[in-house]
Coordinates of C-alpha atoms in Angstrom, one line a residue:
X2 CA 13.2 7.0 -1.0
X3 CA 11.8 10.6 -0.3
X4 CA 9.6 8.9 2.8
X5 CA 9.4 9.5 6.0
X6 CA 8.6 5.9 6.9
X7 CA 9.5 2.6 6.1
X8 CA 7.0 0.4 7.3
X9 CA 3.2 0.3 8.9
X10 CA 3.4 0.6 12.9
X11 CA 7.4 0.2 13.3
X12 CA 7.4 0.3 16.8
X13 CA 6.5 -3.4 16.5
X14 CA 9.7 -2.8 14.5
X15 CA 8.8 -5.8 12.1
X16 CA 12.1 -7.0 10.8
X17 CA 13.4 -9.3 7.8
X18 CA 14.7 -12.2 7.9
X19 CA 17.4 -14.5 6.0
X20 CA 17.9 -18.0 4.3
X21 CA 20.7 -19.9 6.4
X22 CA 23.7 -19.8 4.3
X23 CA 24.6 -22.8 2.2
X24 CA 27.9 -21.4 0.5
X25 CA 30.5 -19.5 2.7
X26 CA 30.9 -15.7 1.8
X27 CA 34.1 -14.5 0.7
X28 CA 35.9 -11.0 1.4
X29 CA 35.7 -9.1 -2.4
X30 CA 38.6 -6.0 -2.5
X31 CA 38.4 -3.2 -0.3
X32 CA 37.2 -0.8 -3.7
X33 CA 35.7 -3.5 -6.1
X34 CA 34.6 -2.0 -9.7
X35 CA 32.2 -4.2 -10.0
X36 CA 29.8 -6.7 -7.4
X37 CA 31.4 -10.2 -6.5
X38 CA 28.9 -13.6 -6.7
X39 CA 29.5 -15.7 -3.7
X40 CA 29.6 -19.9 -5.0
X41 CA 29.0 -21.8 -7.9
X42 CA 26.0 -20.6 -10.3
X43 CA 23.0 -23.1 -9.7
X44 CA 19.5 -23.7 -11.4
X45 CA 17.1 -21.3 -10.9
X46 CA 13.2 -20.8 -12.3
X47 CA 10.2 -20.9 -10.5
X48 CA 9.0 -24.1 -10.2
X49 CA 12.1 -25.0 -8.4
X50 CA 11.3 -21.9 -6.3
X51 CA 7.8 -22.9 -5.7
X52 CA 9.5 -26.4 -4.4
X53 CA 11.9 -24.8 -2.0
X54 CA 9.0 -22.9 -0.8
X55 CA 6.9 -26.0 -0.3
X56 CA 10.0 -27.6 1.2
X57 CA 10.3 -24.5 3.6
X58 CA 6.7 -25.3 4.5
X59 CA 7.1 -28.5 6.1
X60 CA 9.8 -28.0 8.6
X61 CA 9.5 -25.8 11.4
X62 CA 10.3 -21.9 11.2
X63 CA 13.5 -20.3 12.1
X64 CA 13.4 -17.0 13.7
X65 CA 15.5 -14.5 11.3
X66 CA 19.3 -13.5 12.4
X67 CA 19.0 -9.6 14.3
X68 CA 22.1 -9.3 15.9
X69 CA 23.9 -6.1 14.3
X70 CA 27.3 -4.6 15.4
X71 CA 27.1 -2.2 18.4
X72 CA 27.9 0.5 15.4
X73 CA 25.3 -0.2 13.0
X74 CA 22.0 -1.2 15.7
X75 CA 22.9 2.7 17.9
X76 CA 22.2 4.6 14.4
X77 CA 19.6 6.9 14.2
X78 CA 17.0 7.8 11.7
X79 CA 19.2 10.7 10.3
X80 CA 22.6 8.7 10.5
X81 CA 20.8 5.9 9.0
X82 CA 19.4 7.6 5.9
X83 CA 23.2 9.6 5.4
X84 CA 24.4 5.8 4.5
X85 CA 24.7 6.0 0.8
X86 CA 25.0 3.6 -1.8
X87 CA 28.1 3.6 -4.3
X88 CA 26.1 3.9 -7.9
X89 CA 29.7 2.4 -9.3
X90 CA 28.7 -1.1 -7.7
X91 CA 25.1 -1.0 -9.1
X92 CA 23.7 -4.0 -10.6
X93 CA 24.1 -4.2 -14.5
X94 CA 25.7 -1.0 -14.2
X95 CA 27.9 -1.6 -17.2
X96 CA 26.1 -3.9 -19.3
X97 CA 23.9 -1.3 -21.1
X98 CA 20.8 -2.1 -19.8
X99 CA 17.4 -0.8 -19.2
X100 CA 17.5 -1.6 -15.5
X101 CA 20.4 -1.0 -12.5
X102 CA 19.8 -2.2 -9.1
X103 CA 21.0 -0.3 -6.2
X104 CA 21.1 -1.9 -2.2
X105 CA 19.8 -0.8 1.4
X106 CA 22.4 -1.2 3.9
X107 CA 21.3 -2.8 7.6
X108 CA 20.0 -0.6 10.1
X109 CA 17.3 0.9 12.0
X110 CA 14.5 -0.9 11.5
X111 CA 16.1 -3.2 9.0
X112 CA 17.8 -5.7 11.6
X113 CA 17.8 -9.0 9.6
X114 CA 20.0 -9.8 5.9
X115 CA 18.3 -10.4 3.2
X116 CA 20.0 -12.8 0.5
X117 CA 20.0 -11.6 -3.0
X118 CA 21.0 -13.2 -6.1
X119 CA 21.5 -12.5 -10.1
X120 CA 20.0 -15.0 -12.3
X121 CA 21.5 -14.9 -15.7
X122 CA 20.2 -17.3 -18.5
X123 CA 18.4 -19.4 -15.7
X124 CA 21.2 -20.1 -13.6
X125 CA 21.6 -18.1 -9.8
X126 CA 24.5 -16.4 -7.9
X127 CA 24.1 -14.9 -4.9
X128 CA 25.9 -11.1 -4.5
X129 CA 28.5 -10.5 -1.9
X130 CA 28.0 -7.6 0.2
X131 CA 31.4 -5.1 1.0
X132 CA 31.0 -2.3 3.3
X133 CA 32.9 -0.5 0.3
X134 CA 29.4 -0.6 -1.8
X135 CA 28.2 2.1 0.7
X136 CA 29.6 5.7 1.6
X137 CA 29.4 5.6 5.9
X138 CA 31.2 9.3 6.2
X139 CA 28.4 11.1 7.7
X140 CA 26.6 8.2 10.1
X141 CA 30.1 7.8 11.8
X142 CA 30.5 4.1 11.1
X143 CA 34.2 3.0 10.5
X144 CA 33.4 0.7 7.8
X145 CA 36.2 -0.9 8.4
X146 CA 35.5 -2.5 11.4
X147 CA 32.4 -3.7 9.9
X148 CA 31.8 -7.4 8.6
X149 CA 32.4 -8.7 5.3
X150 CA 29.3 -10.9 5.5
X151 CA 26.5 -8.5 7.3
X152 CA 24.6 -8.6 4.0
X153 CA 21.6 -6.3 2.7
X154 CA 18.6 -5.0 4.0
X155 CA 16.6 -4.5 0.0
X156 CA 17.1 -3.1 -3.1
X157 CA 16.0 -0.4 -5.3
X158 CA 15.6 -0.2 -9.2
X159 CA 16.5 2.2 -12.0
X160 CA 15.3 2.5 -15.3
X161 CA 17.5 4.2 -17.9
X162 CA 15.3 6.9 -18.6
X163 CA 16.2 8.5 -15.0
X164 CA 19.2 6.9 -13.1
X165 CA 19.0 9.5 -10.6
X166 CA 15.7 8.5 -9.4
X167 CA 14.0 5.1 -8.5
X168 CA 11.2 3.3 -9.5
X169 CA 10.8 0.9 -7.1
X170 CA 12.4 -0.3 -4.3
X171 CA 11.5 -3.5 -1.8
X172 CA 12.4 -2.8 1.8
X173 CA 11.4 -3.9 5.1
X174 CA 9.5 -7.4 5.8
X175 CA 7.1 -8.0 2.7
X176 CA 6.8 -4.3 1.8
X177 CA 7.6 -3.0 -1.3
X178 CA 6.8 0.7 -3.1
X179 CA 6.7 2.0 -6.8
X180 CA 6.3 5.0 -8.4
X181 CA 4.3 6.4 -11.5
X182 CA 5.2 9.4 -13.7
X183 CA 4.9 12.0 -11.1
X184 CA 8.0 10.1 -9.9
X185 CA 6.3 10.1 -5.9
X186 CA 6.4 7.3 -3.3
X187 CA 3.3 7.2 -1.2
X188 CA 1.4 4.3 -0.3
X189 CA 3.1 0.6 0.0
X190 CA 2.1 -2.8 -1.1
X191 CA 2.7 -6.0 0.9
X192 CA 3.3 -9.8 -0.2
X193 CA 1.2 -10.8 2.3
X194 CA -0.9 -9.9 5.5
X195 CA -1.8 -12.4 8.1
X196 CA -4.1 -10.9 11.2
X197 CA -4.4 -7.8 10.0
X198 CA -7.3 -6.0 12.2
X199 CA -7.8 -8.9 14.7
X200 CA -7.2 -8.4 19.0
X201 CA -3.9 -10.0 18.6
X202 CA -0.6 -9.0 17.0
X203 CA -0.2 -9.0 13.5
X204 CA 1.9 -11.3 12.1
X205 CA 4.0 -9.7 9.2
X206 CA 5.8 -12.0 6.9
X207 CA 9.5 -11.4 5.6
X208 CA 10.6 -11.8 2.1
X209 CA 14.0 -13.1 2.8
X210 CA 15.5 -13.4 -0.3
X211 CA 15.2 -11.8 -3.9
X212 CA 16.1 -13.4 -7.2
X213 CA 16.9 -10.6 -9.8
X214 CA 16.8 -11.6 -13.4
X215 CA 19.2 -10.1 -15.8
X216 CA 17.0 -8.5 -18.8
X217 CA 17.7 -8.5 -22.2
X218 CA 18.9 -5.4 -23.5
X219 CA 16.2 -4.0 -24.8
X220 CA 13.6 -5.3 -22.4
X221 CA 11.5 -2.5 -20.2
X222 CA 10.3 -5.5 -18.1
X223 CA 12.4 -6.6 -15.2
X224 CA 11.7 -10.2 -13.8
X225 CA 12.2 -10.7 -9.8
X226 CA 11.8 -13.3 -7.7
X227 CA 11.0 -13.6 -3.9
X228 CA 10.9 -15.9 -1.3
X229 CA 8.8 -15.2 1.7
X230 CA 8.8 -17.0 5.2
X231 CA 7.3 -16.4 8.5
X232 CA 5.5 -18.5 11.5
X233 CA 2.1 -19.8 9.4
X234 CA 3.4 -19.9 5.3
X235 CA 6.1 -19.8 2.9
X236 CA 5.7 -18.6 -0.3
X237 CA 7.4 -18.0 -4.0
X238 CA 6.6 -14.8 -5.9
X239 CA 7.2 -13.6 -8.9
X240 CA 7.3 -9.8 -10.6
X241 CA 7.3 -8.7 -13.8
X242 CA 8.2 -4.9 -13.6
X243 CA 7.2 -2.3 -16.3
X244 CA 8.0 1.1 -15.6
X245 CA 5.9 3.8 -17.0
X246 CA 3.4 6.7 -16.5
X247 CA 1.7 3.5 -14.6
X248 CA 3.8 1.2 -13.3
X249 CA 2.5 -2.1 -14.1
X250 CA 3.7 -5.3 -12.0
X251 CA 2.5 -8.8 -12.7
X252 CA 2.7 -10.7 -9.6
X253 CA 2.1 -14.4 -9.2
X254 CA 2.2 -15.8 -6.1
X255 CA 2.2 -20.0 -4.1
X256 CA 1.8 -20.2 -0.8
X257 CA 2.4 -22.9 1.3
X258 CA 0.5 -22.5 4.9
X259 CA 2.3 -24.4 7.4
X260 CA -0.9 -24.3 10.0
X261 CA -4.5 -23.1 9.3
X262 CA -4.5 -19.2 9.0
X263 CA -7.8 -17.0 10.4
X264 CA -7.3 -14.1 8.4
X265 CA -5.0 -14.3 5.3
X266 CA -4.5 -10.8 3.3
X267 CA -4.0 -11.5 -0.3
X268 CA -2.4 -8.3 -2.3
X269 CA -2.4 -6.1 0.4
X270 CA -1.9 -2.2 0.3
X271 CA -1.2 0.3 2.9
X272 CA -1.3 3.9 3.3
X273 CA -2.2 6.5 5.9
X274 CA -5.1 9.0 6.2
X275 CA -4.5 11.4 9.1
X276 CA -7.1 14.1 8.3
X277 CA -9.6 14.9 5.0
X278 CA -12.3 17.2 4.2
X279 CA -14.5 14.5 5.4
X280 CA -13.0 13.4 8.9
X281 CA -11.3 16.7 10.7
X282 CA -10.9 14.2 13.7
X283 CA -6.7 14.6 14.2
X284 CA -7.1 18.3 11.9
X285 CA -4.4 19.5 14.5
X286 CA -2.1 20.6 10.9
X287 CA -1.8 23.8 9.4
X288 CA -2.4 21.7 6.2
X289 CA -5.7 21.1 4.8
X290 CA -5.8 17.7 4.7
X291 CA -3.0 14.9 5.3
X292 CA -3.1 11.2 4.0
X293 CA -1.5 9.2 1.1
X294 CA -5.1 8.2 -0.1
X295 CA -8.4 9.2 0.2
X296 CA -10.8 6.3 -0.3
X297 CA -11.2 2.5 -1.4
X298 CA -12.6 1.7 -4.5
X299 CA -13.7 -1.6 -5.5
X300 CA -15.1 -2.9 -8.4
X301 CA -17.3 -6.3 -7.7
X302 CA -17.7 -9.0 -9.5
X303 CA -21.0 -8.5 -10.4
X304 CA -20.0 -4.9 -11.9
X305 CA -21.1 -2.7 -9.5
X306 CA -18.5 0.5 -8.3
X307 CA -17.9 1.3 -5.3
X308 CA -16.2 4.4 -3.3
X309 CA -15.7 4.0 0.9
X310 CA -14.0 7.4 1.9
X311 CA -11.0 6.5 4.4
X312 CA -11.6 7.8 8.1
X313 CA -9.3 8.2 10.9
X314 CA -11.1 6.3 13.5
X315 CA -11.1 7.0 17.5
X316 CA -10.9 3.5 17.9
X317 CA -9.7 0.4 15.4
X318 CA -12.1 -0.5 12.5
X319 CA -12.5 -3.0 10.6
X320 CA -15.1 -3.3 7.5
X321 CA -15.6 -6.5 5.2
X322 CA -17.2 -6.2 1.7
X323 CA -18.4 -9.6 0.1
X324 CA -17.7 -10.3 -2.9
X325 CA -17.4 -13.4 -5.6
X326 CA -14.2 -12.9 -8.1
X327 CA -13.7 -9.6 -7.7
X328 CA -12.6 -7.3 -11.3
X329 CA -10.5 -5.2 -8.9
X330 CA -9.9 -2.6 -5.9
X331 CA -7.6 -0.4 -4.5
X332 CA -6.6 2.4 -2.3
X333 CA -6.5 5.9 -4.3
X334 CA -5.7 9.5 -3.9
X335 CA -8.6 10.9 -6.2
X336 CA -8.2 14.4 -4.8
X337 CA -4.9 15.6 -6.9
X338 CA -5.2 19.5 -5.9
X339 CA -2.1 21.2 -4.4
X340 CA -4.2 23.8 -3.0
X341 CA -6.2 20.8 -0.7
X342 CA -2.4 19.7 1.0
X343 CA -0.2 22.8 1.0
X344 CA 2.3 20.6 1.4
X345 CA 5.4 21.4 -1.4
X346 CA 7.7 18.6 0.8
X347 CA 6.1 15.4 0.4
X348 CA 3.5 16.2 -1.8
X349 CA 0.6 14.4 -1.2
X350 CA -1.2 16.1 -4.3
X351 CA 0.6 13.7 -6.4
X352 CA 1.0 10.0 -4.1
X353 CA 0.3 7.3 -6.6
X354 CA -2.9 5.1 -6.0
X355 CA -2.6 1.2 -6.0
X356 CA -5.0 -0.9 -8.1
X357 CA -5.4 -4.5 -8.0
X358 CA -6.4 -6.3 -10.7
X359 CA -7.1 -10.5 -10.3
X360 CA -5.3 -12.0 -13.4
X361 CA -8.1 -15.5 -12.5
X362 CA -10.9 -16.1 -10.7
X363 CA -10.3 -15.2 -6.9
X364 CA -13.7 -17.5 -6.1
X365 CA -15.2 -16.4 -3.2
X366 CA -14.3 -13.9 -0.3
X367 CA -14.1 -10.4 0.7
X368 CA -12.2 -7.1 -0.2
X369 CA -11.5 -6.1 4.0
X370 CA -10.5 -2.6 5.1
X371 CA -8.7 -1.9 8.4
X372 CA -8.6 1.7 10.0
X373 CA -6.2 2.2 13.0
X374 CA -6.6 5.5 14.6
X375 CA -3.1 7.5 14.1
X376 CA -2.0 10.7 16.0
X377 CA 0.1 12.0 12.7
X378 CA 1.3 11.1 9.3
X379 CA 4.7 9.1 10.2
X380 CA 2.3 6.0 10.8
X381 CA 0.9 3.7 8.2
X382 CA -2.5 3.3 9.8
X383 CA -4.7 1.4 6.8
X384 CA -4.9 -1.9 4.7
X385 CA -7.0 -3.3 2.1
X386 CA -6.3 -6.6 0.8
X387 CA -8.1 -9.4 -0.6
X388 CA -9.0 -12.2 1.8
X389 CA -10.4 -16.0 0.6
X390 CA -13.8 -16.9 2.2
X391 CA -11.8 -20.3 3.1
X392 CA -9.0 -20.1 5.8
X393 CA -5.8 -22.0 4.4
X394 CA -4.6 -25.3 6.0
X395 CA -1.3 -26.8 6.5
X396 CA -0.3 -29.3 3.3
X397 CA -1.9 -26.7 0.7
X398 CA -0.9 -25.0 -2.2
X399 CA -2.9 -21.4 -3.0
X400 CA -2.4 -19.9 -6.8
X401 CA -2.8 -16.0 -6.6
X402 CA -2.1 -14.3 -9.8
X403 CA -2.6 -10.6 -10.1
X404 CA -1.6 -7.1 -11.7
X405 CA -0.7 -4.4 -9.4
X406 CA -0.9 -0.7 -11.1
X407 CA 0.9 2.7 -9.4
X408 CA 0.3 5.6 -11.2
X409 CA -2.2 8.7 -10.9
X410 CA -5.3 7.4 -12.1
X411 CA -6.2 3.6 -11.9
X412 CA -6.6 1.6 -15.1
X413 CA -10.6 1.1 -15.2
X414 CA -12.7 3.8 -14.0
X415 CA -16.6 3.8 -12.9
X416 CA -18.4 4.3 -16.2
X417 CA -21.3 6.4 -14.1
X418 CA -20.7 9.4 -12.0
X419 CA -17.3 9.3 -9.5
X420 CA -17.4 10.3 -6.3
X421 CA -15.0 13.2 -6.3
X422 CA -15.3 14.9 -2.7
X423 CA -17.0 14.1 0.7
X424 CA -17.4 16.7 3.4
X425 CA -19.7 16.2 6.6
X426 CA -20.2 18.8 9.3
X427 CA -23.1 19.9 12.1
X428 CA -26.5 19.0 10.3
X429 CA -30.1 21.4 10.6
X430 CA -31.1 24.5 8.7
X431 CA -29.1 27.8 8.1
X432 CA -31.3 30.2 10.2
X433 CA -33.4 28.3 12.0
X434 CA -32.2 27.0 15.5
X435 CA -31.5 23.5 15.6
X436 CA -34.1 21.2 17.6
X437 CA -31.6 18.0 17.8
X438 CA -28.2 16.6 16.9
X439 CA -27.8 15.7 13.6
X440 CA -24.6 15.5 11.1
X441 CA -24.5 16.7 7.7
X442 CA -23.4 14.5 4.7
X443 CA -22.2 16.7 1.2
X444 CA -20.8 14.3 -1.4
X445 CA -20.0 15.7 -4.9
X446 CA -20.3 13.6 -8.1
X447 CA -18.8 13.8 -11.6
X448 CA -18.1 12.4 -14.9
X449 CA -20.9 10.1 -16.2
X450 CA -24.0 10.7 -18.3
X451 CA -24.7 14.1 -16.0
X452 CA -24.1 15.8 -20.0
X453 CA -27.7 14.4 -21.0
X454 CA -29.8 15.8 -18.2
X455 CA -31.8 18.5 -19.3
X456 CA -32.9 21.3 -17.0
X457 CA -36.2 19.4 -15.8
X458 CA -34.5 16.1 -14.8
X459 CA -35.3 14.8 -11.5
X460 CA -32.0 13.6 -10.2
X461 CA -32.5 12.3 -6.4
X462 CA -30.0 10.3 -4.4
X463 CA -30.9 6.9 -3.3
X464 CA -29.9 6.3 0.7
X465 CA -29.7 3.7 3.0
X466 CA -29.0 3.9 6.8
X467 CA -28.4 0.8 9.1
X468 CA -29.7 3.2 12.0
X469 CA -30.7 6.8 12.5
X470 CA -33.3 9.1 10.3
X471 CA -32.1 10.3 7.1
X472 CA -33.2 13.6 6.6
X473 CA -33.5 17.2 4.3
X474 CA -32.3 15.2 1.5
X475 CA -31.3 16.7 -1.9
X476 CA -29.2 16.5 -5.0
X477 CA -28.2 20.0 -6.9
X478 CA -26.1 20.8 -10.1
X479 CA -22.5 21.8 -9.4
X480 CA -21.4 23.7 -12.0
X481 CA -17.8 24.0 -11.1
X482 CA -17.2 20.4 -10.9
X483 CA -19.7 19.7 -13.9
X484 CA -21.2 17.5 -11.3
X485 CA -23.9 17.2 -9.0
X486 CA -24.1 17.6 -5.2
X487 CA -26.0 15.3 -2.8
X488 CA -26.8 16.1 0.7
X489 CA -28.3 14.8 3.7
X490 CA -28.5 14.6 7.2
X491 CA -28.3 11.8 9.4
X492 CA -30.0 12.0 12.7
X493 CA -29.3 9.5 15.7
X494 CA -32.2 8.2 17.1
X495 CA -30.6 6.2 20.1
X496 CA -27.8 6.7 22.7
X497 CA -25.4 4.1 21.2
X498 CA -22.1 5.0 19.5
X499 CA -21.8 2.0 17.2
X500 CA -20.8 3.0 13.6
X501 CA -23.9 3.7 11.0
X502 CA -23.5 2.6 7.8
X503 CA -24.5 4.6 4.7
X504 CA -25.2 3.7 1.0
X505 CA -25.9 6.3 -1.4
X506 CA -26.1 7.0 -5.2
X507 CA -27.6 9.3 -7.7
X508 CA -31.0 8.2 -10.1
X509 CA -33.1 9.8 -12.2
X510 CA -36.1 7.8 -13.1
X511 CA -34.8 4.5 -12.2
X512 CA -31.5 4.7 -14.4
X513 CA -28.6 4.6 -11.6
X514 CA -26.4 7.7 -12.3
X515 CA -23.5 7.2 -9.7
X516 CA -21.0 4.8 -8.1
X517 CA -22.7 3.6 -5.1
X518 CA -20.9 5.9 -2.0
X519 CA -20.3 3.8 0.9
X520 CA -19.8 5.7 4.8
X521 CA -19.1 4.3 8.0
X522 CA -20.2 7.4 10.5
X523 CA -20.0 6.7 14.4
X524 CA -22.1 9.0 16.3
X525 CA -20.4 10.9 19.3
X526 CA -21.2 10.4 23.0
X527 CA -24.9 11.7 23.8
X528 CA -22.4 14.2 26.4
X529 CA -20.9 15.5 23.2
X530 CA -24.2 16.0 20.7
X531 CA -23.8 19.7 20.7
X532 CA -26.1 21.4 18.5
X533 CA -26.3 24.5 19.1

């Protein structure tokens, strides 16, 4: 997967879980051609997913299976990622496809079998796992002595235009990652959140079994199909993949609560920000900056833009932004400049951004941002996801349709002026010796109607602070970003280290030039207001 993490926080190590069998599994030969279906084929489509899911709902919840053999649960991150998957027993490997589907082997952090099945002409099979699928040579595993029935952990897909590479692959409790035409994995999406943020433990639901959907041969849309499970809901998904320059995936989703749920995180996304030219907090790298994405953006209901640049906080933050049926939001990496990362083995110049699109009326609630402080980049360390202003109870049924796009740029963009860089620093004067503690805001615009200023224009930027003095304001052309600078300083006028929030945008006579900028700044211990 070119990562170098599966999932957010794994030293909860958040595990999948698995459907208790209903057909016995069957041995297939030691070197199979081809993969073996375990039972009868039965009736599949997603109202009678949707059903089981409902059904799951009302009976209590079963724990998943984590027992592994002594071989498989002593591996190692390196012994883990040498097990290989045979490309001979791919999915649709020889019916001239589109699509292939290759399969994660158990391990790790991967503890608990998923249960996957082929649906062909609306009718399921479940596939048989054979430790012959997977090449164990360099993790030291005798396969051999492994079981015929230990199952999967996930799955990956191919498109025919590159069989070499994937373009998306579901792994690990709910997660699931895709890529765009810079062919990069990055940032993850999530079936669901539950807690995410709150003084307790998150609870992290497990998609524990995947229905995949034989396409027709000419189709560039894959169907699948996922049942989720975990202590407070059951749910039944549906994807409709589409490879592409941006990967496009129509998601619709039922969930079944099975008790009343305080926070419940509807299309959530998750990435980590170490370091950026705004927050040099962790800036312990040799590399400029670190993080999969640089800022949320969210588009309201009412049409107003908005950009919040991601921080790495000292201590866990959580933000909620109202909203009534949202048109969309998402966590992006808007700086694309290899010279800003410096990093040519994971390139985070080119990690896709996530956009989320509501396909109907989400009613009201609030796009909610959590920022756990991280020490480096192996941890996932922030969320966004949707969350209804009413908390689900037991008995209901909640409709979530949505689009979910991974590519470069997201599919709508701010008609005004984007936010396309924030840097802070020590506020005051060049040259003149500084009086106080203050701390400098820079944030450069572009794009927009900045082409239609003439050289008088009064351009002045618009700010709000829920405490402090804002001070030596101003707003500047930028000729090298054909954009416009505006800079302030914010100046603490009380001992307390509670965040400040900041609203900013450009205007020139009235007429709103800009995206509204969005900050959360917490001042520093009056012990550490050093200014000179």
């Amino acid at each position: 997967m070119q990562r170098r993490r599966f999932l957010s926080h794994t030293s909860k190590a958040v595990g999948l879980a698995a459907l208790a069998p209903t057909t016995p599994w069957f041995s297939i030969a030691a070197h199979a051609a081809q993969l073996q279906a375990i039972g009868k084929p039965q009736a599949f489509d997603l109202a009678w997913l949707k059903g089981h899911a409902r059904s799951l709902a009302a009976k209590p919840y079963q724990a998943p299976r984590t027992t592994l053999p002594k071989s498989i649960e002593s591996l190692d991150w390196d012994q883990y990622q040498s097990i290989r998957f045979n490309k001979d027993h791919a999915l649709w490997r020889d019916d001239k496809l589109r699509f292939q589907a290759q399969f994660f082997h158990l391990g790790l952090f991967f503890k608990s079998p998923v249960r996957l099945y082929e649906v062909v002409e609306g009718r399921a099979r479940e596939l048989a796992y054979d430790p012959a699928m997977f090449d164990h040579t360099k993790s030291g595993v005798n396969a051999a002595s492994l079981p015929q029935d230990l199952g999967f952990a996930g799955f990956r897909l191919n498109f025919h235009t590159d069989l070499e590479r994937d373009i998306s692959a579901f792994l690990g409790a709910s997660y699931f990652r895709a890529v765009g035409g810079e062919w990069q994995y990055g940032q993850s999406a999530r079936g669901l959140a539950i807690d995410s943020g709150l003084p307790r433990p998150e609870e992290f639901p497990n998609f524990v079994a995947y229905w995949l959907e034989k396409p027709a041969p000419q189709s560039n849309t894959v169907i699948v199909y996922a049942l989720l499970d975990s202590p407070s809901v059951a749910g039944a998904y549906r994807f409709a993949i589409t490879p592409g320059d941006t990967q496009v995936m129509d998601i619709d989703a039922a969930l079944y609560p099975r008790k009343t749920i305080e926070r419940l995180g509807i299309a959530p996304c998750t990435s980590m920000f170490q370091f950026g030219e705004n927050d040099k907090r962790m800036a312990n790298d040799w590399r400029p900056e670190i993080h999969d994405t640089d800022g949320l953006q969210m588009w309201t209901g009412n049409g107003e833009w908005i950009w919040r640049p991601l921080t790495n906080p000292a201590q866990l933050r959580f933000n909620a932004y109202q909203d009534n049926n949202p048109r969309g939001f998402g966590l992006l990496q808007r700086d694309r400049d290899f010279n800003n990362y410096q990093d040519d083995g994971v390139f985070y110049d080119k990690r896709p951004c996530l956009w989320v699109e509501p396909k109907a009326g989400w009613g009201a609630g609030s796009v909610q941002l959590v920022e756990i402080p991280t020490v480096d980049e192996t941890f996932d360390n922030i969320v966004a996801f949707w969350n209804p202003a009413a908390k689900p109870q037991p008995g209901q049924e909640l409709l979530f349709s949505y689009r979910l796009y991974w590519g470069a740029q997201p599919p709508a963009r701010p008609p005004l002026a984007h936010v396309v860089a924030t840097r802070t620093g020590l506020g005051g004067v060049v040259g003149q010796p500084r009086k106080y503690f203050s701390w400098r805001f820079a944030v450069d615009f572009a794009g927009g109607d900045f082409s239609l200023l003439g050289k008088n224009a009064k351009v002045e930027p618009v700010i709000t602070a829920s405490r402090g003095k804002v001070e030596i304001t101003s707003a500047r052309p930028q000729g090298a970003i054909e954009g416009w600078r505006a800079m302030f300083d914010l100046r603490p006028t009380d001992n307390s280290t509670e965040p400040i929030n900041l609203r900013m945008h450009l205007q020139c006579d009235g007429q709103p030039l800009s995206e509204t900028w969005l900050y959360q700044w917490t001042p520093p211990p009056v012990a550490e207001r050093k200014f000179v």
